[in-house]
PDB file of C-alpha atoms in Angstrom:
ATOM      1  CA  MET A1325      31.931  66.700  63.777  1.00 55.00           C
ATOM      2  CA  GLN A1326      32.709  66.286  60.065  1.00 54.00           C
ATOM      3  CA  PRO A1327      35.005  63.409  59.052  1.00 61.00           C
ATOM      4  CA  PRO A1328      38.511  64.367  57.841  1.00 57.00           C
ATOM      5  CA  ASP A1329      37.729  63.489  54.198  1.00 63.00           C
ATOM      6  CA  SER A1330      34.684  65.770  54.197  1.00 69.00           C
ATOM      7  CA  ARG A1331      36.645  68.695  55.650  1.00 69.00           C
ATOM      8  CA  LEU A1332      39.415  68.156  53.097  1.00 69.00           C
ATOM      9  CA  LYS A1333      36.969  68.171  50.173  1.00 75.00           C
ATOM     10  CA  LYS A1334      35.296  71.302  51.513  1.00 77.00           C
ATOM     11  CA  GLY A1335      38.672  73.024  51.848  1.00 74.00           C
ATOM     12  CA  VAL A1336      39.647  72.072  48.291  1.00 77.00           C
ATOM     13  CA  VAL A1337      36.344  73.474  46.945  1.00 80.00           C
ATOM     14  CA  ILE A1338      36.791  76.758  48.837  1.00 84.00           C
ATOM     15  CA  LEU A1339      40.384  77.077  47.646  1.00 83.00           C
ATOM     16  CA  GLY A1340      39.285  76.389  44.063  1.00 82.00           C
ATOM     17  CA  LEU A1341      36.588  79.077  44.265  1.00 84.00           C
ATOM     18  CA  VAL A1342      39.090  81.605  45.633  1.00 83.00           C
ATOM     19  CA  VAL A1343      41.545  80.848  42.792  1.00 81.00           C
ATOM     20  CA  LEU A1344      38.724  81.088  40.228  1.00 82.00           C
ATOM     21  CA  ALA A1345      37.633  84.457  41.648  1.00 79.00           C
ATOM     22  CA  LEU A1346      41.198  85.801  41.461  1.00 76.00           C
ATOM     23  CA  VAL A1347      41.603  84.631  37.865  1.00 76.00           C
ATOM     24  CA  ALA A1348      38.233  86.099  36.867  1.00 73.00           C
ATOM     25  CA  ALA A1349      39.087  89.419  38.517  1.00 69.00           C
ATOM     26  CA  ALA A1350      42.260  89.615  36.423  1.00 66.00           C
ATOM     27  CA  CYS A1351      40.364  89.246  33.129  1.00 66.00           C
ATOM     28  CA  ALA A1352      39.526  92.528  31.397  1.00 63.00           C
ATOM     29  CA  GLY A1353      38.865  93.400  27.787  1.00 63.00           C
ATOM     30  CA  ASP A1354      39.872  97.034  28.248  1.00 66.00           C
ATOM     31  CA  GLU A1355      43.268  97.492  29.891  1.00 74.00           C
ATOM     32  CA  PRO A1356      44.137 101.191  29.626  1.00 78.00           C
ATOM     33  CA  GLN A1357      46.938 100.993  32.194  1.00 81.00           C
ATOM     34  CA  ASN A1358      48.438  97.591  31.433  1.00 82.00           C
ATOM     35  CA  VAL A1359      52.192  97.743  32.070  1.00 81.00           C
ATOM     36  CA  LEU A1360      52.616  94.491  30.105  1.00 81.00           C
ATOM     37  CA  ASP A1361      51.395  96.159  26.894  1.00 86.00           C
ATOM     38  CA  PRO A1362      54.222  98.615  26.089  1.00 87.00           C
ATOM     39  CA  GLN A1363      53.565 101.163  23.347  1.00 91.00           C
ATOM     40  CA  GLY A1364      56.973 102.805  23.102  1.00 90.00           C
ATOM     41  CA  PRO A1365      60.712 101.977  23.219  1.00 91.00           C
ATOM     42  CA  VAL A1366      61.139 103.130  26.837  1.00 91.00           C
ATOM     43  CA  ALA A1367      58.266 100.938  28.031  1.00 91.00           C
ATOM     44  CA  GLU A1368      59.526  98.065  25.863  1.00 92.00           C
ATOM     45  CA  GLU A1369      63.008  98.263  27.411  1.00 91.00           C
ATOM     46  CA  ALA A1370      61.516  98.115  30.893  1.00 89.00           C
ATOM     47  CA  ASP A1371      59.266  95.235  29.796  1.00 91.00           C
ATOM     48  CA  GLN A1372      62.283  93.267  28.555  1.00 91.00           C
ATOM     49  CA  LEU A1373      63.918  93.680  31.965  1.00 91.00           C
ATOM     50  CA  TRP A1374      60.684  92.463  33.556  1.00 91.00           C
ATOM     51  CA  ASP A1375      60.707  89.367  31.298  1.00 92.00           C
ATOM     52  CA  ILE A1376      64.242  88.461  32.397  1.00 91.00           C
ATOM     53  CA  THR A1377      63.441  88.984  36.088  1.00 91.00           C
ATOM     54  CA  PHE A1378      60.149  87.089  35.917  1.00 92.00           C
ATOM     55  CA  PHE A1379      61.748  84.120  34.123  1.00 92.00           C
ATOM     56  CA  LEU A1380      64.469  83.845  36.778  1.00 91.00           C
ATOM     57  CA  ALA A1381      61.889  84.157  39.540  1.00 92.00           C
ATOM     58  CA  VAL A1382      59.784  81.350  38.039  1.00 94.00           C
ATOM     59  CA  VAL A1383      62.802  79.046  37.669  1.00 93.00           C
ATOM     60  CA  ILE A1384      63.889  79.692  41.270  1.00 92.00           C
ATOM     61  CA  PHE A1385      60.329  79.233  42.543  1.00 94.00           C
ATOM     62  CA  VAL A1386      59.963  75.860  40.779  1.00 95.00           C
ATOM     63  CA  ILE A1387      63.334  74.612  42.055  1.00 92.00           C
ATOM     64  CA  VAL A1388      62.793  75.767  45.650  1.00 91.00           C
ATOM     65  CA  GLU A1389      59.218  74.516  45.861  1.00 94.00           C
ATOM     66  CA  GLY A1390      60.204  71.239  44.213  1.00 94.00           C
ATOM     67  CA  LEU A1391      62.963  70.672  46.763  1.00 91.00           C
ATOM     68  CA  LEU A1392      60.594  71.625  49.570  1.00 91.00           C
ATOM     69  CA  ILE A1393      57.956  69.133  48.448  1.00 93.00           C
ATOM     70  CA  PHE A1394      60.618  66.455  47.963  1.00 91.00           C
ATOM     71  CA  ALA A1395      61.957  67.041  51.494  1.00 86.00           C
ATOM     72  CA  ILE A1396      58.455  66.957  53.009  1.00 87.00           C
ATOM     73  CA  VAL A1397      57.620  63.666  51.302  1.00 86.00           C
ATOM     74  CA  ARG A1398      61.024  61.959  51.456  1.00 84.00           C
ATOM     75  CA  PHE A1399      61.825  62.809  55.061  1.00 80.00           C
ATOM     76  CA  ARG A1400      58.349  62.850  56.564  1.00 79.00           C
ATOM     77  CA  ALA A1401      57.790  61.353  59.991  1.00 76.00           C
ATOM     78  CA  ARG A1402      57.274  57.601  59.965  1.00 77.00           C
ATOM     79  CA  PRO A1403      56.603  55.106  62.713  1.00 80.00           C
ATOM     80  CA  GLY A1404      59.771  53.774  64.260  1.00 75.00           C
ATOM     81  CA  ARG A1405      62.083  56.358  62.702  1.00 73.00           C
ATOM     82  CA  GLU A1406      63.439  59.468  64.346  1.00 72.00           C
ATOM     83  CA  ALA A1407      64.821  62.463  62.489  1.00 67.00           C
ATOM     84  CA  ALA A1408      68.626  62.628  62.439  1.00 70.00           C
ATOM     85  CA  GLN A1409      70.075  65.510  64.405  1.00 71.00           C
ATOM     86  CA  PHE A1410      73.000  67.516  63.013  1.00 69.00           C
ATOM     87  CA  HIS A1411      74.611  70.901  63.609  1.00 75.00           C
ATOM     88  CA  GLY A1412      75.049  72.996  60.475  1.00 76.00           C
ATOM     89  CA  ASN A1413      76.339  72.094  57.045  1.00 81.00           C
ATOM     90  CA  THR A1414      79.074  74.378  55.731  1.00 86.00           C
ATOM     91  CA  LYS A1415      78.717  73.333  52.087  1.00 87.00           C
ATOM     92  CA  VAL A1416      74.963  73.901  52.060  1.00 84.00           C
ATOM     93  CA  GLU A1417      75.289  77.249  53.812  1.00 88.00           C
ATOM     94  CA  VAL A1418      77.954  78.455  51.367  1.00 91.00           C
ATOM     95  CA  ALA A1419      75.861  77.313  48.414  1.00 89.00           C
ATOM     96  CA  LEU A1420      72.708  79.015  49.752  1.00 87.00           C
ATOM     97  CA  THR A1421      74.686  82.254  50.113  1.00 91.00           C
ATOM     98  CA  ALA A1422      76.744  82.149  46.917  1.00 94.00           C
ATOM     99  CA  ILE A1423      74.026  81.108  44.460  1.00 91.00           C
ATOM    100  CA  PRO A1424      71.579  83.963  45.295  1.00 90.00           C
ATOM    101  CA  ALA A1425      74.495  86.430  45.294  1.00 93.00           C
ATOM    102  CA  LEU A1426      75.555  85.315  41.810  1.00 93.00           C
ATOM    103  CA  ILE A1427      71.979  85.509  40.538  1.00 91.00           C
ATOM    104  CA  LEU A1428      71.543  89.050  41.899  1.00 91.00           C
ATOM    105  CA  ALA A1429      74.917  90.100  40.470  1.00 93.00           C
ATOM    106  CA  GLY A1430      73.940  88.762  37.073  1.00 90.00           C
ATOM    107  CA  LEU A1431      70.552  90.480  37.231  1.00 90.00           C
ATOM    108  CA  ALA A1432      72.213  93.748  38.233  1.00 92.00           C
ATOM    109  CA  VAL A1433      73.942  94.009  34.837  1.00 91.00           C
ATOM    110  CA  PRO A1434      70.819  94.512  32.660  1.00 89.00           C
ATOM    111  CA  THR A1435      69.121  96.452  35.482  1.00 90.00           C
ATOM    112  CA  VAL A1436      71.882  99.052  35.837  1.00 91.00           C
ATOM    113  CA  SER A1437      72.277  99.233  32.061  1.00 89.00           C
ATOM    114  CA  THR A1438      68.555  99.970  31.645  1.00 87.00           C
ATOM    115  CA  ILE A1439      68.623 102.610  34.394  1.00 87.00           C
ATOM    116  CA  PHE A1440      71.504 104.477  32.722  1.00 87.00           C
ATOM    117  CA  ASP A1441      69.929 104.189  29.273  1.00 85.00           C
ATOM    118  CA  LEU A1442      66.647 105.683  30.441  1.00 84.00           C
ATOM    119  CA  ALA A1443      68.377 108.421  32.461  1.00 84.00           C
ATOM    120  CA  GLU A1444      70.041 109.960  29.405  1.00 85.00           C
ATOM    121  CA  GLU A1445      68.423 112.907  27.666  1.00 88.00           C
ATOM    122  CA  PRO A1446      67.654 111.795  24.090  1.00 89.00           C
ATOM    123  CA  ALA A1447      68.663 113.918  21.119  1.00 89.00           C
ATOM    124  CA  ASN A1448      66.022 116.034  19.370  1.00 91.00           C
ATOM    125  CA  ALA A1449      63.597 115.600  22.267  1.00 93.00           C
ATOM    126  CA  LEU A1450      60.441 117.604  22.817  1.00 95.00           C
ATOM    127  CA  GLN A1451      61.037 119.525  26.048  1.00 95.00           C
ATOM    128  CA  VAL A1452      58.069 119.684  28.443  1.00 96.00           C
ATOM    129  CA  ARG A1453      58.085 121.141  31.952  1.00 96.00           C
ATOM    130  CA  VAL A1454      55.632 119.279  34.186  1.00 96.00           C
ATOM    131  CA  VAL A1455      54.423 120.891  37.409  1.00 95.00           C
ATOM    132  CA  ALA A1456      52.329 118.729  39.739  1.00 94.00           C
ATOM    133  CA  HIS A1457      49.634 120.519  41.755  1.00 94.00           C
ATOM    134  CA  GLN A1458      46.918 119.395  44.103  1.00 91.00           C
ATOM    135  CA  PHE A1459      45.139 118.061  42.098  1.00 90.00           C
ATOM    136  CA  TRP A1460      46.083 118.669  38.459  1.00 92.00           C
ATOM    137  CA  TRP A1461      49.021 118.563  36.061  1.00 94.00           C
ATOM    138  CA  GLU A1462      50.500 121.629  34.383  1.00 93.00           C
ATOM    139  CA  TYR A1463      52.409 121.200  31.108  1.00 95.00           C
ATOM    140  CA  GLU A1464      54.614 123.939  29.707  1.00 94.00           C
ATOM    141  CA  TYR A1465      56.114 123.553  26.221  1.00 95.00           C
ATOM    142  CA  SER A1466      58.846 126.140  26.697  1.00 86.00           C
ATOM    143  CA  ASP A1467      60.112 125.944  23.087  1.00 89.00           C
ATOM    144  CA  LEU A1468      56.604 126.255  21.626  1.00 92.00           C
ATOM    145  CA  ASP A1469      55.094 128.941  23.890  1.00 88.00           C
ATOM    146  CA  VAL A1470      52.224 126.611  24.820  1.00 91.00           C
ATOM    147  CA  ALA A1471      50.844 125.687  28.253  1.00 89.00           C
ATOM    148  CA  THR A1472      48.111 123.134  28.951  1.00 90.00           C
ATOM    149  CA  ALA A1473      46.615 121.177  31.849  1.00 90.00           C
ATOM    150  CA  ASN A1474      46.017 117.453  32.373  1.00 92.00           C
ATOM    151  CA  GLU A1475      46.273 116.543  28.661  1.00 94.00           C
ATOM    152  CA  LEU A1476      49.821 116.133  27.369  1.00 96.00           C
ATOM    153  CA  HIS A1477      49.960 116.217  23.564  1.00 97.00           C
ATOM    154  CA  VAL A1478      53.063 114.665  21.960  1.00 96.00           C
ATOM    155  CA  PRO A1479      54.126 113.680  18.434  1.00 96.00           C
ATOM    156  CA  THR A1480      54.657 110.015  17.637  1.00 95.00           C
ATOM    157  CA  GLY A1481      58.180 108.827  16.951  1.00 93.00           C
ATOM    158  CA  GLN A1482      59.857 111.771  18.728  1.00 94.00           C
ATOM    159  CA  PRO A1483      61.386 111.429  22.206  1.00 95.00           C
ATOM    160  CA  VAL A1484      59.742 113.503  24.934  1.00 95.00           C
ATOM    161  CA  PHE A1485      61.911 114.734  27.806  1.00 95.00           C
ATOM    162  CA  LEU A1486      60.005 115.747  30.927  1.00 95.00           C
ATOM    163  CA  THR A1487      61.303 118.111  33.595  1.00 95.00           C
ATOM    164  CA  LEU A1488      59.249 117.296  36.692  1.00 95.00           C
ATOM    165  CA  GLU A1489      58.635 119.771  39.516  1.00 95.00           C
ATOM    166  CA  GLY A1490      56.249 119.749  42.480  1.00 93.00           C
ATOM    167  CA  ALA A1491      54.275 122.789  43.614  1.00 89.00           C
ATOM    168  CA  ASP A1492      53.034 121.511  46.993  1.00 91.00           C
ATOM    169  CA  VAL A1493      53.348 117.880  48.154  1.00 94.00           C
ATOM    170  CA  ILE A1494      54.905 114.703  46.768  1.00 95.00           C
ATOM    171  CA  HIS A1495      53.257 113.406  43.586  1.00 95.00           C
ATOM    172  CA  SER A1496      54.264 110.684  41.124  1.00 95.00           C
ATOM    173  CA  PHE A1497      53.955 110.787  37.313  1.00 95.00           C
ATOM    174  CA  TRP A1498      52.948 107.472  35.732  1.00 94.00           C
ATOM    175  CA  VAL A1499      51.798 106.495  32.225  1.00 94.00           C
ATOM    176  CA  PRO A1500      52.051 102.678  32.303  1.00 93.00           C
ATOM    177  CA  LYS A1501      52.012 101.960  28.550  1.00 94.00           C
ATOM    178  CA  LEU A1502      54.678 104.564  27.754  1.00 94.00           C
ATOM    179  CA  THR A1503      57.069 104.777  30.687  1.00 92.00           C
ATOM    180  CA  GLY A1504      57.674 103.931  34.319  1.00 89.00           C
ATOM    181  CA  THR A1505      56.913 106.065  37.341  1.00 91.00           C
ATOM    182  CA  GLN A1506      58.864 109.022  38.691  1.00 92.00           C
ATOM    183  CA  ASP A1507      58.278 110.866  41.952  1.00 94.00           C
ATOM    184  CA  VAL A1508      57.637 114.604  41.683  1.00 94.00           C
ATOM    185  CA  LEU A1509      59.068 116.359  44.742  1.00 94.00           C
ATOM    186  CA  PRO A1510      58.647 119.991  45.806  1.00 93.00           C
ATOM    187  CA  GLY A1511      61.994 121.756  45.815  1.00 92.00           C
ATOM    188  CA  ARG A1512      63.663 119.166  43.601  1.00 94.00           C
ATOM    189  CA  VAL A1513      63.815 118.689  39.812  1.00 95.00           C
ATOM    190  CA  ASN A1514      63.540 115.170  38.354  1.00 94.00           C
ATOM    191  CA  HIS A1515      63.558 114.019  34.745  1.00 94.00           C
ATOM    192  CA  MET A1516      62.112 111.202  32.677  1.00 93.00           C
ATOM    193  CA  GLN A1517      61.620 110.398  29.015  1.00 94.00           C
ATOM    194  CA  PHE A1518      59.365 108.380  26.737  1.00 94.00           C
ATOM    195  CA  THR A1519      58.448 107.962  23.081  1.00 95.00           C
ATOM    196  CA  ALA A1520      54.991 107.029  21.768  1.00 95.00           C
ATOM    197  CA  SER A1521      55.267 104.617  18.860  1.00 94.00           C
ATOM    198  CA  LYS A1522      51.760 105.079  17.492  1.00 93.00           C
ATOM    199  CA  PRO A1523      48.873 107.550  17.811  1.00 96.00           C
ATOM    200  CA  GLY A1524      46.402 107.099  20.624  1.00 94.00           C
ATOM    201  CA  THR A1525      45.316 108.252  24.049  1.00 95.00           C
ATOM    202  CA  TYR A1526      47.334 106.772  26.900  1.00 95.00           C
ATOM    203  CA  LEU A1527      45.927 107.054  30.400  1.00 94.00           C
ATOM    204  CA  GLY A1528      47.991 107.756  33.488  1.00 93.00           C
ATOM    205  CA  GLN A1529      47.677 109.051  37.008  1.00 92.00           C
ATOM    206  CA  CYS A1530      49.448 110.269  40.096  1.00 93.00           C
ATOM    207  CA  LYS A1531      50.831 107.181  41.823  1.00 92.00           C
ATOM    208  CA  GLU A1532      51.619 108.854  45.148  1.00 92.00           C
ATOM    209  CA  TYR A1533      48.771 109.590  47.572  1.00 94.00           C
ATOM    210  CA  CYS A1534      48.682 113.386  47.647  1.00 91.00           C
ATOM    211  CA  GLY A1535      45.485 114.354  49.477  1.00 91.00           C
ATOM    212  CA  LEU A1536      41.733 113.913  49.580  1.00 92.00           C
ATOM    213  CA  SER A1537      41.266 114.391  45.812  1.00 91.00           C
ATOM    214  CA  HIS A1538      44.171 112.146  44.832  1.00 92.00           C
ATOM    215  CA  ALA A1539      41.859 109.888  42.795  1.00 91.00           C
ATOM    216  CA  ASN A1540      40.945 112.851  40.576  1.00 90.00           C
ATOM    217  CA  MET A1541      44.567 113.516  39.630  1.00 92.00           C
ATOM    218  CA  ARG A1542      44.402 111.617  36.378  1.00 92.00           C
ATOM    219  CA  LEU A1543      46.182 112.510  33.150  1.00 92.00           C
ATOM    220  CA  ARG A1544      46.099 111.744  29.448  1.00 94.00           C
ATOM    221  CA  VAL A1545      48.949 111.551  26.981  1.00 96.00           C
ATOM    222  CA  ILE A1546      47.528 112.156  23.511  1.00 96.00           C
ATOM    223  CA  ALA A1547      49.997 110.932  20.889  1.00 96.00           C
ATOM    224  CA  GLN A1548      49.433 112.411  17.436  1.00 96.00           C
ATOM    225  CA  THR A1549      51.167 112.156  14.096  1.00 96.00           C
ATOM    226  CA  PRO A1550      53.747 114.937  13.610  1.00 95.00           C
ATOM    227  CA  THR A1551      51.385 116.749  11.221  1.00 96.00           C
ATOM    228  CA  GLU A1552      48.450 116.582  13.635  1.00 96.00           C
ATOM    229  CA  PHE A1553      50.682 117.662  16.508  1.00 96.00           C
ATOM    230  CA  GLN A1554      51.871 120.739  14.603  1.00 95.00           C
ATOM    231  CA  ARG A1555      48.249 121.591  13.843  1.00 95.00           C
ATOM    232  CA  TRP A1556      47.423 121.278  17.547  1.00 94.00           C
ATOM    233  CA  VAL A1557      50.352 123.544  18.464  1.00 93.00           C
ATOM    234  CA  SER A1558      49.172 126.157  15.976  1.00 92.00           C
ATOM    235  CA  ASP A1559      45.657 126.029  17.421  1.00 89.00           C
ATOM    236  CA  GLN A1560      47.011 126.428  20.951  1.00 87.00           C
ATOM    237  CA  GLN A1561      49.091 129.441  19.952  1.00 86.00           C
ATOM    238  CA  GLU A1562      46.039 131.228  18.578  1.00 83.00           C
ATOM    239  CA  PRO A1563      44.133 133.528  20.983  1.00 77.00           C
ATOM    240  CA  ALA A1564      40.701 132.452  22.157  1.00 73.00           C
ATOM    241  CA  GLY A1565      37.986 133.023  19.561  1.00 74.00           C
ATOM    242  CA  ALA A1566      35.020 135.307  20.077  1.00 77.00           C
ATOM    243  CA  PRO A1567      31.729 133.689  21.194  1.00 77.00           C
ATOM    244  CA  THR A1568      29.599 132.580  18.264  1.00 79.00           C
ATOM    245  CA  ASP A1569      26.160 132.673  19.931  1.00 81.00           C
ATOM    246  CA  ASP A1570      24.322 134.244  22.856  1.00 79.00           C
ATOM    247  CA  LEU A1571      24.760 131.245  25.161  1.00 88.00           C
ATOM    248  CA  ALA A1572      28.542 131.193  24.643  1.00 82.00           C
ATOM    249  CA  ALA A1573      28.677 134.962  25.159  1.00 79.00           C
ATOM    250  CA  GLU A1574      26.814 134.610  28.462  1.00 82.00           C
ATOM    251  CA  GLY A1575      29.227 131.867  29.531  1.00 82.00           C
ATOM    252  CA  GLU A1576      32.173 134.114  28.737  1.00 78.00           C
ATOM    253  CA  ARG A1577      30.637 136.952  30.760  1.00 81.00           C
ATOM    254  CA  ILE A1578      30.058 134.693  33.766  1.00 80.00           C
ATOM    255  CA  PHE A1579      33.603 133.317  33.561  1.00 79.00           C
ATOM    256  CA  MET A1580      35.256 136.715  33.137  1.00 75.00           C
ATOM    257  CA  GLU A1581      33.140 139.009  35.297  1.00 74.00           C
ATOM    258  CA  GLU A1582      30.711 137.344  37.688  1.00 73.00           C
ATOM    259  CA  ASP A1583      31.654 136.824  41.333  1.00 73.00           C
ATOM    260  CA  LEU A1584      31.430 133.276  42.681  1.00 74.00           C
ATOM    261  CA  PRO A1585      29.237 132.472  45.737  1.00 75.00           C
ATOM    262  CA  GLU A1586      32.344 131.557  47.756  1.00 73.00           C
ATOM    263  CA  GLY A1587      34.121 134.740  46.670  1.00 70.00           C
ATOM    264  CA  GLY A1588      36.444 135.637  43.828  1.00 75.00           C
ATOM    265  CA  ARG A1589      36.080 134.938  40.117  1.00 76.00           C
ATOM    266  CA  CYS A1590      36.941 132.068  37.793  1.00 80.00           C
ATOM    267  CA  THR A1591      39.779 134.162  36.361  1.00 74.00           C
ATOM    268  CA  ASP A1592      41.501 134.213  39.759  1.00 74.00           C
ATOM    269  CA  CYS A1593      42.491 130.575  39.234  1.00 76.00           C
ATOM    270  CA  HIS A1594      42.086 129.759  35.524  1.00 79.00           C
ATOM    271  CA  ALA A1595      43.693 131.082  32.345  1.00 76.00           C
ATOM    272  CA  ILE A1596      42.456 131.438  28.750  1.00 75.00           C
ATOM    273  CA  GLY A1597      45.016 132.502  26.164  1.00 72.00           C
ATOM    274  CA  GLY A1598      44.403 135.850  24.497  1.00 69.00           C
ATOM    275  CA  THR A1599      42.134 137.121  27.301  1.00 76.00           C
ATOM    276  CA  ASP A1600      42.479 138.840  30.655  1.00 72.00           C
ATOM    277  CA  ALA A1601      42.003 135.470  32.390  1.00 73.00           C
ATOM    278  CA  GLN A1602      45.552 134.665  33.496  1.00 73.00           C
ATOM    279  CA  GLY A1603      45.101 132.737  36.756  1.00 73.00           C
ATOM    280  CA  THR A1604      47.723 130.102  37.444  1.00 69.00           C
ATOM    281  CA  SER A1605      46.509 128.215  40.538  1.00 68.00           C
ATOM    282  CA  GLY A1606      43.999 126.042  38.658  1.00 72.00           C
ATOM    283  CA  PRO A1607      43.950 124.217  35.302  1.00 71.00           C
TER     284      PRO A1607
END
């Protein structure tokens, strides 16, 4: 049997290795979905609320753990001394009830204020209808006569107001660097907003398990300068161009005309603007 000192040293080493592994696992040079790296005013407002909450949690943790350690050391069992027995302490019980209640009440003020701020529809917002499917995202720019799938293009500096609808099961729309998460429910309409401060591609995903291909239900928000966004809109509004070589022409023929081994054609599910392909059940 190992002596107590040896077991203690072994336990400390194991604990140190576990902590080191956790710290190393948290280190990453590329953090495409880091909620602590906000890239827009909506995400920044939520991040500020997080900072307040985290600071209070740290202060409370230090105080509580400090008192716990003090009590363990100060009132530990000692030879010849028995622990004093008592029944309740009204002052302590009132304090332990009132202090957390006051902290939560104080924290509720910025929390409720943030919720109401983010629930309002911003002025001059780009309106986008989002329909969640198994397992893809449909985006309809109703004011621009444009519809896309999985890639949401937005202009920088302009608020985007999303109208979220579900086509089948519960999904959840989440782009960590731009906004929080919002459930997408069949039979119910939800809303959310965000603004991208600078150009870039922001990754997101469905945050609600929605079936066997849930992991494939990723999305991209591509933020462009207003000029680039208008150019993209113009390109989307143009009908599909004619094939420029034999290989592309053969691909078009297969897509438009050839029957699939499992039955049906590509056009039964997928759409291409300016052509007879007008399927709506796939991206």
